[in-house]
PDB file of C-alpha atoms in Angstrom:
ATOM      1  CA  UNK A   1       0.000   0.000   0.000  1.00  0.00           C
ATOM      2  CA  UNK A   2       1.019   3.237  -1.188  1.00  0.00           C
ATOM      3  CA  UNK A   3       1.950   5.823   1.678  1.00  0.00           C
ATOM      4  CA  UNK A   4      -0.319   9.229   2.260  1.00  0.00           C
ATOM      5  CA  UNK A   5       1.194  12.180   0.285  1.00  0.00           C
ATOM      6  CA  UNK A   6       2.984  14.938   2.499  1.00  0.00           C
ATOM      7  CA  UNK A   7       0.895  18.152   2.829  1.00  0.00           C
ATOM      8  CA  UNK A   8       3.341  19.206  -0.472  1.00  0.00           C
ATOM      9  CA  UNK A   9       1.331  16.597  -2.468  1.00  0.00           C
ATOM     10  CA  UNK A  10       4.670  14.409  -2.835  1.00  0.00           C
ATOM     11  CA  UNK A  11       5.434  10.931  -1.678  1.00  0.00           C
ATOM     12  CA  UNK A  12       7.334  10.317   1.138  1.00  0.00           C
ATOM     13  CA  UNK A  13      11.339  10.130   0.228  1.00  0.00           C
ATOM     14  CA  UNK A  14      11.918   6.663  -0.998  1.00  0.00           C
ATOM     15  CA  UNK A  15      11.593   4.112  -3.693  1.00  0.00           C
ATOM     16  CA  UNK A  16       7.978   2.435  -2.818  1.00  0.00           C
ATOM     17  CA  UNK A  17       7.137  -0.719  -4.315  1.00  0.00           C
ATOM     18  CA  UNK A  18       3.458  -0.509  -5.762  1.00  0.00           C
ATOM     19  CA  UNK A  19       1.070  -2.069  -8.587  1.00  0.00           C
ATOM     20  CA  UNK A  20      -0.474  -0.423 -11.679  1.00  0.00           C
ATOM     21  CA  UNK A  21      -3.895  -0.735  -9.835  1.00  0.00           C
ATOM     22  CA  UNK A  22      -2.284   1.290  -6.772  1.00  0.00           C
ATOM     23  CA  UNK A  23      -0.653   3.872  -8.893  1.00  0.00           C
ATOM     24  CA  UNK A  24      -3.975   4.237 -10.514  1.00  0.00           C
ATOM     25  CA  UNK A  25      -5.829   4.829  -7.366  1.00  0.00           C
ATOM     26  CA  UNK A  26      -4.556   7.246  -5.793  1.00  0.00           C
ATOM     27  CA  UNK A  27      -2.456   8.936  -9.206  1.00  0.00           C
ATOM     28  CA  UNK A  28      -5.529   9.036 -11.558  1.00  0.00           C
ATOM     29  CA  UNK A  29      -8.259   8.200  -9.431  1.00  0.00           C
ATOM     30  CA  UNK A  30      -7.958  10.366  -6.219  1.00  0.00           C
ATOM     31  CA  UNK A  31      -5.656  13.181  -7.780  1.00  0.00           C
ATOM     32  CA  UNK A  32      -6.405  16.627  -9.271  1.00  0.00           C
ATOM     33  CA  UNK A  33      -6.752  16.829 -13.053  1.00  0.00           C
ATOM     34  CA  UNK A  34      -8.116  13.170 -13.568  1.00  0.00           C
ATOM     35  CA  UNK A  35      -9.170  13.339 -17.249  1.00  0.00           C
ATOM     36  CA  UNK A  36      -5.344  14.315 -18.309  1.00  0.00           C
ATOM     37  CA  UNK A  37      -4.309  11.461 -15.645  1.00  0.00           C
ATOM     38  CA  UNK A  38      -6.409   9.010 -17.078  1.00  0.00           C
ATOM     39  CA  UNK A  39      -4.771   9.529 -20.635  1.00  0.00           C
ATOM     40  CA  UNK A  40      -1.236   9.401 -19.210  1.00  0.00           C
ATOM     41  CA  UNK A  41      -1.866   6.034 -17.099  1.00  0.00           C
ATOM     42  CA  UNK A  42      -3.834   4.859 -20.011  1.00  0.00           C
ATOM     43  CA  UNK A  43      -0.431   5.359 -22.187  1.00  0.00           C
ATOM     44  CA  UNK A  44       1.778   4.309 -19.213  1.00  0.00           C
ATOM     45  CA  UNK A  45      -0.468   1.029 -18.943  1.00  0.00           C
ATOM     46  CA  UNK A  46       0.137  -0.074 -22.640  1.00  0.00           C
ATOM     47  CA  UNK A  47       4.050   1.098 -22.324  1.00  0.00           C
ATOM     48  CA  UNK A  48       4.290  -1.134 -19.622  1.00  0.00           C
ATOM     49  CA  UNK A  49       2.767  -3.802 -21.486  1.00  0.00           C
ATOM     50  CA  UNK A  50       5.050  -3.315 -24.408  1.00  0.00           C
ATOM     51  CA  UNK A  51       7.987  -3.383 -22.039  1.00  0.00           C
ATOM     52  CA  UNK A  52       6.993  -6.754 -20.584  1.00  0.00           C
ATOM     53  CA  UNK A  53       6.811  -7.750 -24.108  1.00  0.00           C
ATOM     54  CA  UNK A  54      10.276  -7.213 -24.578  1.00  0.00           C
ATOM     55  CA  UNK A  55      11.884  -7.485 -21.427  1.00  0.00           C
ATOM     56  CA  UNK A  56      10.946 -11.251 -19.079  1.00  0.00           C
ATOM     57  CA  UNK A  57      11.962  -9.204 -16.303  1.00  0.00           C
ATOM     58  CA  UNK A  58      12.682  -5.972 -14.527  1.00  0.00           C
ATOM     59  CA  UNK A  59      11.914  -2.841 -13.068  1.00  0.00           C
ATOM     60  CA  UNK A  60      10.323   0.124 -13.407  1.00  0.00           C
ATOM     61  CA  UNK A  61      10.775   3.614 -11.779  1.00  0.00           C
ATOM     62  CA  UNK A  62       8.270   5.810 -11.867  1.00  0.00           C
ATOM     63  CA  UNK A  63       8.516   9.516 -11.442  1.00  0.00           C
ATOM     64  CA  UNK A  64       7.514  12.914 -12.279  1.00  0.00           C
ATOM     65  CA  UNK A  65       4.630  15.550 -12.236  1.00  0.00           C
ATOM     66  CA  UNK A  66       2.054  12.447 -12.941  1.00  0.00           C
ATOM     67  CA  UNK A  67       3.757  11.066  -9.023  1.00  0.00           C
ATOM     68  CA  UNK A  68       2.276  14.053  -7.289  1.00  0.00           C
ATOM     69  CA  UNK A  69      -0.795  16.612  -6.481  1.00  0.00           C
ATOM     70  CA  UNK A  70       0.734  19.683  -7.919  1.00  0.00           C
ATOM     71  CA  UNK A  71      -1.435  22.730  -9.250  1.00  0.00           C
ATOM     72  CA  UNK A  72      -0.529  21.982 -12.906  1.00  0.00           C
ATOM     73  CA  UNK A  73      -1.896  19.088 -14.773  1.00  0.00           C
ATOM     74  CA  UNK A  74       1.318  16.332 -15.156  1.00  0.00           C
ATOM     75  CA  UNK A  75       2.857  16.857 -18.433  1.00  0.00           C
ATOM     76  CA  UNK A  76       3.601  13.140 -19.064  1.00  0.00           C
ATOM     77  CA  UNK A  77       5.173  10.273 -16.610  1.00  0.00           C
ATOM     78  CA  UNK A  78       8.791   9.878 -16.446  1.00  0.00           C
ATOM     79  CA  UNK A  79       9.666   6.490 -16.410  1.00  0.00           C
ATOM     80  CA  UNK A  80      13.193   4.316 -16.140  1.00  0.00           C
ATOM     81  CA  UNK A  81      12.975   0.759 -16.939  1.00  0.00           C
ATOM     82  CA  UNK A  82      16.207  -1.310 -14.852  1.00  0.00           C
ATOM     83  CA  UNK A  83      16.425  -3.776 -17.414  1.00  0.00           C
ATOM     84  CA  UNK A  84      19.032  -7.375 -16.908  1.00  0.00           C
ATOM     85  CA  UNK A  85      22.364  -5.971 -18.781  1.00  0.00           C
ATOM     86  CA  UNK A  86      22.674  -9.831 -20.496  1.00  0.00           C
ATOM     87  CA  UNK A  87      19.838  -8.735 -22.324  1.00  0.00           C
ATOM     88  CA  UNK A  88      20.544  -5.390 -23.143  1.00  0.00           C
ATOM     89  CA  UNK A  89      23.530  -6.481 -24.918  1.00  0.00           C
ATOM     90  CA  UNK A  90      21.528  -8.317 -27.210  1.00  0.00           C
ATOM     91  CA  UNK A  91      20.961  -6.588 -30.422  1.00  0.00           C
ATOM     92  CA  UNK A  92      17.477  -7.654 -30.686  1.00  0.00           C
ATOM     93  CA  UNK A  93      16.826  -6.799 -27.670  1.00  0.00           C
ATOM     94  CA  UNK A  94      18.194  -3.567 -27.948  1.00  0.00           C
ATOM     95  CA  UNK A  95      16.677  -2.582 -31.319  1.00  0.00           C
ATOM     96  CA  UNK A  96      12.886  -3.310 -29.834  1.00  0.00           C
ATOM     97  CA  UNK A  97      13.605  -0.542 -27.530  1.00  0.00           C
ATOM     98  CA  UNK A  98      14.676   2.038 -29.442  1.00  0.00           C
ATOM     99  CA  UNK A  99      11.087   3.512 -29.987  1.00  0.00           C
ATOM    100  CA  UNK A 100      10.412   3.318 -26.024  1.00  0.00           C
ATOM    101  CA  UNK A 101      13.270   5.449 -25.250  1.00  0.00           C
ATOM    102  CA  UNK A 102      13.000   9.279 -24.694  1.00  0.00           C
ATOM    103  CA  UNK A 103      15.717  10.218 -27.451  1.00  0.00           C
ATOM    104  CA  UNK A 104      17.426  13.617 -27.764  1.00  0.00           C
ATOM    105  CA  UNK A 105      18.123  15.595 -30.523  1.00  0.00           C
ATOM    106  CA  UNK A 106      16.719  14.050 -33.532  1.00  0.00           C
ATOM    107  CA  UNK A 107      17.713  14.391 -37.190  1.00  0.00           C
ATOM    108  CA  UNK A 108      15.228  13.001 -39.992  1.00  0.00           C
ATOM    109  CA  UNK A 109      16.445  12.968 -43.355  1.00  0.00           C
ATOM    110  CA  UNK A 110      13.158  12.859 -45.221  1.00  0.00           C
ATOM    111  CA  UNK A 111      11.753  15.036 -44.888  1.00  0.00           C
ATOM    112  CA  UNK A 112      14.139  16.698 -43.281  1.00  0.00           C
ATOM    113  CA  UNK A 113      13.205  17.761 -39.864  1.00  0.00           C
ATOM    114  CA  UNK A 114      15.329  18.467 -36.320  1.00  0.00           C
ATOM    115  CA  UNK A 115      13.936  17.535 -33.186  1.00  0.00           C
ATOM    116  CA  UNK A 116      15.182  18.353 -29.980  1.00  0.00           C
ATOM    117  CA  UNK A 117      12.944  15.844 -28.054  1.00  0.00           C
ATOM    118  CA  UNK A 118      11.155  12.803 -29.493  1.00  0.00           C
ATOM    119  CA  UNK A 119       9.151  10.790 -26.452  1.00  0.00           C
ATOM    120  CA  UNK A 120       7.481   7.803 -26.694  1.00  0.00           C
ATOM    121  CA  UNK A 121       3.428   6.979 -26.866  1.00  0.00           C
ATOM    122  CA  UNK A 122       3.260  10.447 -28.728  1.00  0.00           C
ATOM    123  CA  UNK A 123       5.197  12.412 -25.714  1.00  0.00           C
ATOM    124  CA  UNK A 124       3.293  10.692 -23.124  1.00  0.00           C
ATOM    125  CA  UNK A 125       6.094   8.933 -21.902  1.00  0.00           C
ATOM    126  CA  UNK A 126       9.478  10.300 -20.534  1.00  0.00           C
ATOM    127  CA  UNK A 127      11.244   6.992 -21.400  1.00  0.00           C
ATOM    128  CA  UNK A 128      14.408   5.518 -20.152  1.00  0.00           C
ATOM    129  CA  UNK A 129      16.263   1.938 -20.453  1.00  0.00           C
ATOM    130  CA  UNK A 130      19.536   1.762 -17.589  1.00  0.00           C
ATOM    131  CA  UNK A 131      21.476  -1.475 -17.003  1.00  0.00           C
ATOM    132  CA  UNK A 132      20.265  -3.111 -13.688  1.00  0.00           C
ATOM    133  CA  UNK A 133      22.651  -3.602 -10.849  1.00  0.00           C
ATOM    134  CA  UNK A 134      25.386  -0.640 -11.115  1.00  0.00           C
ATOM    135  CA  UNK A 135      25.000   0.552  -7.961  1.00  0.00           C
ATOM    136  CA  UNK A 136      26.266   3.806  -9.387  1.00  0.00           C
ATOM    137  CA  UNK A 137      24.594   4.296 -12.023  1.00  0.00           C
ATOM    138  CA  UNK A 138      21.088   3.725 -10.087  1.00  0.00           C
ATOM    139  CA  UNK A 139      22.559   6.113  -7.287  1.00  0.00           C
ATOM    140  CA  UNK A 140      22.638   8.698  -9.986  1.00  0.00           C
ATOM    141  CA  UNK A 141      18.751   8.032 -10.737  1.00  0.00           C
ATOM    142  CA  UNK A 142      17.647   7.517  -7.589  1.00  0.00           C
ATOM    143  CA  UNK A 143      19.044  11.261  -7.195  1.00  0.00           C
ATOM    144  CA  UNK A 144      17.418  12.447 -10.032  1.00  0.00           C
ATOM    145  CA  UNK A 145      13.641  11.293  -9.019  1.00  0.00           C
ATOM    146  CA  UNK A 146      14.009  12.331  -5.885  1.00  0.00           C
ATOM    147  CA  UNK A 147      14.637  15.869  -6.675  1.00  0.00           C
ATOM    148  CA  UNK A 148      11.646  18.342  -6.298  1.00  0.00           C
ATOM    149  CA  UNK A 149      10.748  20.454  -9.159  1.00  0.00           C
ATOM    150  CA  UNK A 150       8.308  23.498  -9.066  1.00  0.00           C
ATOM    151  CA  UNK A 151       5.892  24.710 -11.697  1.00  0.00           C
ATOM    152  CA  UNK A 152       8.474  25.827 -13.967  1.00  0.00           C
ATOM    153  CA  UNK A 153      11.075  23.085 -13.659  1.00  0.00           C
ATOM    154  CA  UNK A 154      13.723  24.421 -11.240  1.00  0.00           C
ATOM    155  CA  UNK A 155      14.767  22.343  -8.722  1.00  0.00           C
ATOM    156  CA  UNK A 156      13.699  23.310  -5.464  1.00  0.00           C
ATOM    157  CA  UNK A 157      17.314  23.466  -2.937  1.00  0.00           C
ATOM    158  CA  UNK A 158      17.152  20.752  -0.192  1.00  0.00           C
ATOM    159  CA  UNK A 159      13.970  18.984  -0.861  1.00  0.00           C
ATOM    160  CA  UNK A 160      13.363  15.432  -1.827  1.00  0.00           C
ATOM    161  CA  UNK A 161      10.348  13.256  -2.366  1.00  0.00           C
ATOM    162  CA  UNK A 162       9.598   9.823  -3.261  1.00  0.00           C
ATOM    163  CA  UNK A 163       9.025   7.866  -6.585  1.00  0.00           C
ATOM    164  CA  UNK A 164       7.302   4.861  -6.909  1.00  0.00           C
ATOM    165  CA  UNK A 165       8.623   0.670  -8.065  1.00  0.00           C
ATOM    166  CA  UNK A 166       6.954  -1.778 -10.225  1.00  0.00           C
ATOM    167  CA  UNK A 167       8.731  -5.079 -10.395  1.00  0.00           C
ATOM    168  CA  UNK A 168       7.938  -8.054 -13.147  1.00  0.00           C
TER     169      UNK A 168
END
Protein backbone atom coordinates (compact mmCIF):
# COMPACT_ATOMS: atom_id res chain seq x y z
CA UNK A 1 0.00 0.00 0.00
CA UNK A 2 1.02 3.24 -1.19
CA UNK A 3 1.95 5.82 1.68
CA UNK A 4 -0.32 9.23 2.26
CA UNK A 5 1.19 12.18 0.29
CA UNK A 6 2.98 14.94 2.50
CA UNK A 7 0.89 18.15 2.83
CA UNK A 8 3.34 19.21 -0.47
CA UNK A 9 1.33 16.60 -2.47
CA UNK A 10 4.67 14.41 -2.83
CA UNK A 11 5.43 10.93 -1.68
CA UNK A 12 7.33 10.32 1.14
CA UNK A 13 11.34 10.13 0.23
CA UNK A 14 11.92 6.66 -1.00
CA UNK A 15 11.59 4.11 -3.69
CA UNK A 16 7.98 2.44 -2.82
CA UNK A 17 7.14 -0.72 -4.31
CA UNK A 18 3.46 -0.51 -5.76
CA UNK A 19 1.07 -2.07 -8.59
CA UNK A 20 -0.47 -0.42 -11.68
CA UNK A 21 -3.90 -0.73 -9.83
CA UNK A 22 -2.28 1.29 -6.77
CA UNK A 23 -0.65 3.87 -8.89
CA UNK A 24 -3.97 4.24 -10.51
CA UNK A 25 -5.83 4.83 -7.37
CA UNK A 26 -4.56 7.25 -5.79
CA UNK A 27 -2.46 8.94 -9.21
CA UNK A 28 -5.53 9.04 -11.56
CA UNK A 29 -8.26 8.20 -9.43
CA UNK A 30 -7.96 10.37 -6.22
CA UNK A 31 -5.66 13.18 -7.78
CA UNK A 32 -6.40 16.63 -9.27
CA UNK A 33 -6.75 16.83 -13.05
CA UNK A 34 -8.12 13.17 -13.57
CA UNK A 35 -9.17 13.34 -17.25
CA UNK A 36 -5.34 14.32 -18.31
CA UNK A 37 -4.31 11.46 -15.64
CA UNK A 38 -6.41 9.01 -17.08
CA UNK A 39 -4.77 9.53 -20.63
CA UNK A 40 -1.24 9.40 -19.21
CA UNK A 41 -1.87 6.03 -17.10
CA UNK A 42 -3.83 4.86 -20.01
CA UNK A 43 -0.43 5.36 -22.19
CA UNK A 44 1.78 4.31 -19.21
CA UNK A 45 -0.47 1.03 -18.94
CA UNK A 46 0.14 -0.07 -22.64
CA UNK A 47 4.05 1.10 -22.32
CA UNK A 48 4.29 -1.13 -19.62
CA UNK A 49 2.77 -3.80 -21.49
CA UNK A 50 5.05 -3.32 -24.41
CA UNK A 51 7.99 -3.38 -22.04
CA UNK A 52 6.99 -6.75 -20.58
CA UNK A 53 6.81 -7.75 -24.11
CA UNK A 54 10.28 -7.21 -24.58
CA UNK A 55 11.88 -7.49 -21.43
CA UNK A 56 10.95 -11.25 -19.08
CA UNK A 57 11.96 -9.20 -16.30
CA UNK A 58 12.68 -5.97 -14.53
CA UNK A 59 11.91 -2.84 -13.07
CA UNK A 60 10.32 0.12 -13.41
CA UNK A 61 10.78 3.61 -11.78
CA UNK A 62 8.27 5.81 -11.87
CA UNK A 63 8.52 9.52 -11.44
CA UNK A 64 7.51 12.91 -12.28
CA UNK A 65 4.63 15.55 -12.24
CA UNK A 66 2.05 12.45 -12.94
CA UNK A 67 3.76 11.07 -9.02
CA UNK A 68 2.28 14.05 -7.29
CA UNK A 69 -0.80 16.61 -6.48
CA UNK A 70 0.73 19.68 -7.92
CA UNK A 71 -1.44 22.73 -9.25
CA UNK A 72 -0.53 21.98 -12.91
CA UNK A 73 -1.90 19.09 -14.77
CA UNK A 74 1.32 16.33 -15.16
CA UNK A 75 2.86 16.86 -18.43
CA UNK A 76 3.60 13.14 -19.06
CA UNK A 77 5.17 10.27 -16.61
CA UNK A 78 8.79 9.88 -16.45
CA UNK A 79 9.67 6.49 -16.41
CA UNK A 80 13.19 4.32 -16.14
CA UNK A 81 12.97 0.76 -16.94
CA UNK A 82 16.21 -1.31 -14.85
CA UNK A 83 16.42 -3.78 -17.41
CA UNK A 84 19.03 -7.37 -16.91
CA UNK A 85 22.36 -5.97 -18.78
CA UNK A 86 22.67 -9.83 -20.50
CA UNK A 87 19.84 -8.73 -22.32
CA UNK A 88 20.54 -5.39 -23.14
CA UNK A 89 23.53 -6.48 -24.92
CA UNK A 90 21.53 -8.32 -27.21
CA UNK A 91 20.96 -6.59 -30.42
CA UNK A 92 17.48 -7.65 -30.69
CA UNK A 93 16.83 -6.80 -27.67
CA UNK A 94 18.19 -3.57 -27.95
CA UNK A 95 16.68 -2.58 -31.32
CA UNK A 96 12.89 -3.31 -29.83
CA UNK A 97 13.61 -0.54 -27.53
CA UNK A 98 14.68 2.04 -29.44
CA UNK A 99 11.09 3.51 -29.99
CA UNK A 100 10.41 3.32 -26.02
CA UNK A 101 13.27 5.45 -25.25
CA UNK A 102 13.00 9.28 -24.69
CA UNK A 103 15.72 10.22 -27.45
CA UNK A 104 17.43 13.62 -27.76
CA UNK A 105 18.12 15.59 -30.52
CA UNK A 106 16.72 14.05 -33.53
CA UNK A 107 17.71 14.39 -37.19
CA UNK A 108 15.23 13.00 -39.99
CA UNK A 109 16.44 12.97 -43.36
CA UNK A 110 13.16 12.86 -45.22
CA UNK A 111 11.75 15.04 -44.89
CA UNK A 112 14.14 16.70 -43.28
CA UNK A 113 13.21 17.76 -39.86
CA UNK A 114 15.33 18.47 -36.32
CA UNK A 115 13.94 17.54 -33.19
CA UNK A 116 15.18 18.35 -29.98
CA UNK A 117 12.94 15.84 -28.05
CA UNK A 118 11.15 12.80 -29.49
CA UNK A 119 9.15 10.79 -26.45
CA UNK A 120 7.48 7.80 -26.69
CA UNK A 121 3.43 6.98 -26.87
CA UNK A 122 3.26 10.45 -28.73
CA UNK A 123 5.20 12.41 -25.71
CA UNK A 124 3.29 10.69 -23.12
CA UNK A 125 6.09 8.93 -21.90
CA UNK A 126 9.48 10.30 -20.53
CA UNK A 127 11.24 6.99 -21.40
CA UNK A 128 14.41 5.52 -20.15
CA UNK A 129 16.26 1.94 -20.45
CA UNK A 130 19.54 1.76 -17.59
CA UNK A 131 21.48 -1.48 -17.00
CA UNK A 132 20.27 -3.11 -13.69
CA UNK A 133 22.65 -3.60 -10.85
CA UNK A 134 25.39 -0.64 -11.12
CA UNK A 135 25.00 0.55 -7.96
CA UNK A 136 26.27 3.81 -9.39
CA UNK A 137 24.59 4.30 -12.02
CA UNK A 138 21.09 3.73 -10.09
CA UNK A 139 22.56 6.11 -7.29
CA UNK A 140 22.64 8.70 -9.99
CA UNK A 141 18.75 8.03 -10.74
CA UNK A 142 17.65 7.52 -7.59
CA UNK A 143 19.04 11.26 -7.20
CA UNK A 144 17.42 12.45 -10.03
CA UNK A 145 13.64 11.29 -9.02
CA UNK A 146 14.01 12.33 -5.89
CA UNK A 147 14.64 15.87 -6.67
CA UNK A 148 11.65 18.34 -6.30
CA UNK A 149 10.75 20.45 -9.16
CA UNK A 150 8.31 23.50 -9.07
CA UNK A 151 5.89 24.71 -11.70
CA UNK A 152 8.47 25.83 -13.97
CA UNK A 153 11.08 23.09 -13.66
CA UNK A 154 13.72 24.42 -11.24
CA UNK A 155 14.77 22.34 -8.72
CA UNK A 156 13.70 23.31 -5.46
CA UNK A 157 17.31 23.47 -2.94
CA UNK A 158 17.15 20.75 -0.19
CA UNK A 159 13.97 18.98 -0.86
CA UNK A 160 13.36 15.43 -1.83
CA UNK A 161 10.35 13.26 -2.37
CA UNK A 162 9.60 9.82 -3.26
CA UNK A 163 9.02 7.87 -6.58
CA UNK A 164 7.30 4.86 -6.91
CA UNK A 165 8.62 0.67 -8.07
CA UNK A 166 6.95 -1.78 -10.22
CA UNK A 167 8.73 -5.08 -10.40
CA UNK A 168 7.94 -8.05 -13.15
Amino acid sequence: MLPALTPDGFLPAGRHLTTMSEIEDLFVKRAPHQEHRRLLFMALTLYMEQVRGILPTGAAWIDGGFCSYKSSPPGDVDVAILADPALLADPIVRSRLIPLRTHMDVHIMNPPLAISRLQPMGGLIDGYVIPAGDAALEAVWDNNWSRVMDDAGNIVAGAIKGYLEVIW
